Amino acid sequence: MITAKSLTKKFDSKIALDNINLTIPDGCVYGLVGSNGSGKSTLLRLISGVYMTDGGTIQVDDKNCFNNPVIKSQIAFLGDTPYFLPQSNLKEMATLYSSMYPEFDYETYKHLLTVFPLNPKARLSTFSKGMQRQAALILALSTNPKYLLMDEAFDGLDVVMRRVLANIVMDGVQQRGMTAIIASHNLRELENVCDSVCVIHEGKIISNGNIESLRGNMHKVQVAFSEVPEMSVFDSLYVMKTERTGSLLSLVVRGEEDEIMQFINSLNPLYAECIEPTLEEVFVYELEVCGYDVKNILS
Amino acid sequence: MTLKTSSRKLNPFFKMLMFTLRKNFGIIIVLSILALLYCPGSYLANYGAMASSVSSGVKPYEFTQTFCAVISVFAPIFVVLFNFINFSFLYKKSASDVFHAFPLTRAELLISRTISGIIASLIPIFLCVFCYSAMVIFNPWLGNFVTLLQHIAEMLVITLIWSSFSLIFVVCAGSMFDLALSFCGINLATVFISLIYESIIEDTVVGYISNSDILYNLSLPVFCFSHKNNLEFWIRSIVYIVVFTTVAILLYNKRKAEKGGSAYAYKFMYLLCSVFAGICGGYLIGILFNSHYSSVIFWFFATIGAIISCVIYGLITNRGFKGVSRSILMGAIAISTMLAVMIIGVTGGLGYTRRVPIAQKIEQVTVEFEDCCVTFTNPELVIELHNKTIENASSDIDYSNDHVIITFDYKFKIGSSMKRYFCVPREKVEKELLAIYKSNERYEQIKDELFISSNMFRYAEAEYRIDSSSVYRFSYMTKTDCQNLLDAYWKDVQNLNDTSFFNNSYKTTQHLTIDIERYDNEYNYLSFYVGDTFPNTFNYMSEMGYLAFY
């Protein structure tokens, strides 16, 4: 379990993370979402022990991460820009990783080389951006980490590879109880992968929780009337957002689906349908209610 | 559990060490070729010339010293080079992420890569040493193994000092450019600043005797390459290695990884470099306009020079005009340090000028003025002279007027020493100087220097110069001649009074110089003023018939 308590990180005078409190349970896929410079990558570097905190604590399994080799041996951190030693190839990098990480598994490495078909003897500097990311993924996943931290994990990968990566991560979580933390500025990327999502904005957590529970009691109702009633009719519902296009109303309502639809149908609409909002919509509605400029946050 | 823990600690550490060494293999090859070009390459090429130099008196240990002097320069350069290469990951964010995420403590990471750098730098050097040793085995005239071992030990220590010292810069820098700039700049600047401060102190502190101690103590390159192969060198070297390594580890543990890419990870390094640049630039500009530290013109232009230097350094470091005001402040601080040194000097060097040691702590003291140099174990006479000298000492060294230059060299019972150098109006210390001039200690020392008590006395030659055109030479003086000459001289010395002593000083052109040689080829040289107030001496020289005019 990863626990952050009053975690603060500053870059000179700029506060990158401001008094963050966070708990990431084991065995889940956790998404970190936020615009560029929101503090996602900083949080990942703090967890992986690359950065030291300027205030508060960040602990993995109740132990501080910074300068702690035992904890760091359980973490694989995949930064936003893959790095390989100059003039090296994947085989050499695997040698380095295998000497550093006690759990490095050559079987997994070989298996991943079949999933991501790369030439292990070719110079990594000749690889495309997507191939370099695949190489970095192979190395990170071969360490059999308990915690896999990925910054902009899907960046540079094509659609097929994104799906492959998502499946590998899911397998790791299900089979080994791995915890994956994926930072992205694109919420749509995380929608079908993450169990929980944390939205960070300007170094602060503005939303954090399990996707299903967040999504669970929020509904998007599209309803058409021959004659649109006064909006006050819906006062008995917890309407978060209303949009009107002619005689078609789109309502975002919080509550039980049956109760909402029962009420809507009692108004004799021409057409009424309850659809599940996308994760992005959930956050947009939630955050707009809180007064955030959502377009800026979920770019 | 202990076994498991220790194996975890050892494995990544050694694996990182070995991995780094493997990655350095290419550079090791290149440097090895370079080293082998020196030895055996250049030795084989110059074999004939070296063999012939043996017949002209070159000793084996001299070849070894030359060989070791060269490798002692190369080894530190190699180790610094490897440190720069092996820690380049600190200056690139993506590389820093990977290396700092590895399951190693920062100390383990630092030390493993440093050790691999040291090994890598010593491989070419030891290849060289191996070849040289092989050549010495077959050509014993080419070297001396004892000297070789001694110098290799010294070279190893110097290499470790430079490795640990460069680590501090490696950790403090934020980019490779700033690392090279700060490392080269500070090492050159310490030499230059030591010379500047030495010059200011020499000019302002009354009693200060110029020596290379400041340079030796403040500048690491001078310390390492001065080849003072004594106990102090070894102790200080070990202290340097331990202190530099500890400081580097502590700084690395606190280093913010995110600073990679900026000029410096620690602000103090920027400030230090800036002040050093200010002092050097200020001095150079100041001295261009006026060479006297007491001159306002010097300080005015030195201030301008310091500010310009700091601004230029700031422009380079900040990659632009950001922080110009701070650079101006650093220039002011740089010039303030120079001013502070001058003010301290002018006001007595924090008690330096007026310090007179306590008699009980003195083991011996040597006082030197004009033709007199005497060592006392009972320092009363000297302390009296020292006190009088301090009261009357001139702030400038004056060779033209009636001044005398006196040097005091104290050796203390605890092993330390103290030297002072004064210029004082002669009339103010005449009585004290005369007491020393007539002292029994002086007589005994002249006797010793003439080797009169030694069975090894071979012969002496003397020269009596009245002026530039009148010179008398005496050949093959015996021990008895020397003793008689000394007795005659001493009789005259005892008859000296304040006035005759004053006249028998730099004012006279009459000198007696004696060269003495022993059977064991030891020799000595003495010189005295022997003016008109030395009738007994002059009479002895003429009566004994030694006078032969050339």
Coordinates of N, CA and C in Angstrom, one line a residue, chain B residues 462-466 470-475 477 485 512 537-550:
Chain B
A462 N 90.3 31.6 1.5 CA 89.6 32.8 1.9 C 89.9 33.9 0.9
E463 N 89.0 34.8 1.0 CA 89.1 36.0 0.1 C 88.8 37.2 0.8
Y464 N 89.6 38.2 0.8 CA 89.4 39.5 1.5 C 89.2 40.6 0.4
R465 N 88.0 41.1 0.4 CA 87.7 42.1 -0.6 C 87.6 43.5 0.1
I466 N 88.5 44.4 -0.3 CA 88.4 45.7 0.3 C 87.4 46.6 -0.5
S470 N 90.3 45.8 -5.1 CA 91.3 45.2 -4.3 C 90.8 44.0 -3.6
V471 N 91.3 42.8 -4.1 CA 90.9 41.5 -3.6 C 92.1 40.7 -3.2
Y472 N 92.1 40.2 -2.0 CA 93.2 39.3 -1.5 C 92.7 37.9 -1.4
R473 N 93.5 37.0 -1.9 CA 93.1 35.6 -1.8 C 94.1 34.8 -1.0
F474 N 93.6 33.8 -0.2 CA 94.4 33.0 0.6 C 94.1 31.5 0.3
S475 N 95.2 30.8 -0.1 CA 94.9 29.4 -0.5 C 95.4 28.4 0.6
M477 N 94.5 27.2 3.6 CA 94.6 27.5 5.1 C 94.4 26.2 5.8
L485 N 92.7 32.8 12.9 CA 91.9 33.9 12.2 C 90.6 34.2 13.0
L512 N 85.2 39.5 4.3 CA 86.1 38.3 4.4 C 85.2 37.1 4.1
T537 N 92.3 41.2 13.1 CA 92.0 40.3 12.0 C 92.9 40.6 10.8
F538 N 93.0 41.9 10.6 CA 93.7 42.4 9.4 C 95.2 42.1 9.7
N539 N 95.7 42.3 10.9 CA 97.1 42.1 11.2 C 97.4 40.6 11.1
Y540 N 96.5 39.8 11.5 CA 96.8 38.3 11.4 C 97.0 37.9 10.0
M541 N 96.1 38.4 9.1 CA 96.1 38.1 7.7 C 97.4 38.6 7.1
S542 N 97.9 39.8 7.4 CA 99.1 40.3 6.8 C 100.4 39.7 7.5
E543 N 100.4 39.5 8.8 CA 101.5 38.9 9.5 C 101.8 37.5 9.1
M544 N 100.8 36.8 8.9 CA 101.0 35.4 8.5 C 101.4 35.2 7.0
G545 N 101.4 36.3 6.3 CA 101.9 36.3 5.0 C 101.0 35.7 4.0
Y546 N 99.8 35.6 4.3 CA 98.8 35.0 3.4 C 98.4 36.0 2.3
L547 N 98.6 37.2 2.6 CA 98.1 38.2 1.6 C 98.7 38.1 0.3
A548 N 98.0 37.9 -0.7 CA 98.5 37.8 -2.0 C 97.5 38.5 -2.9
F549 N 97.9 39.6 -3.4 CA 97.0 40.5 -4.2 C 96.8 40.0 -5.6
Y550 N 95.6 40.0 -6.0 CA 95.3 39.6 -7.4 C 94.8 40.8 -8.2

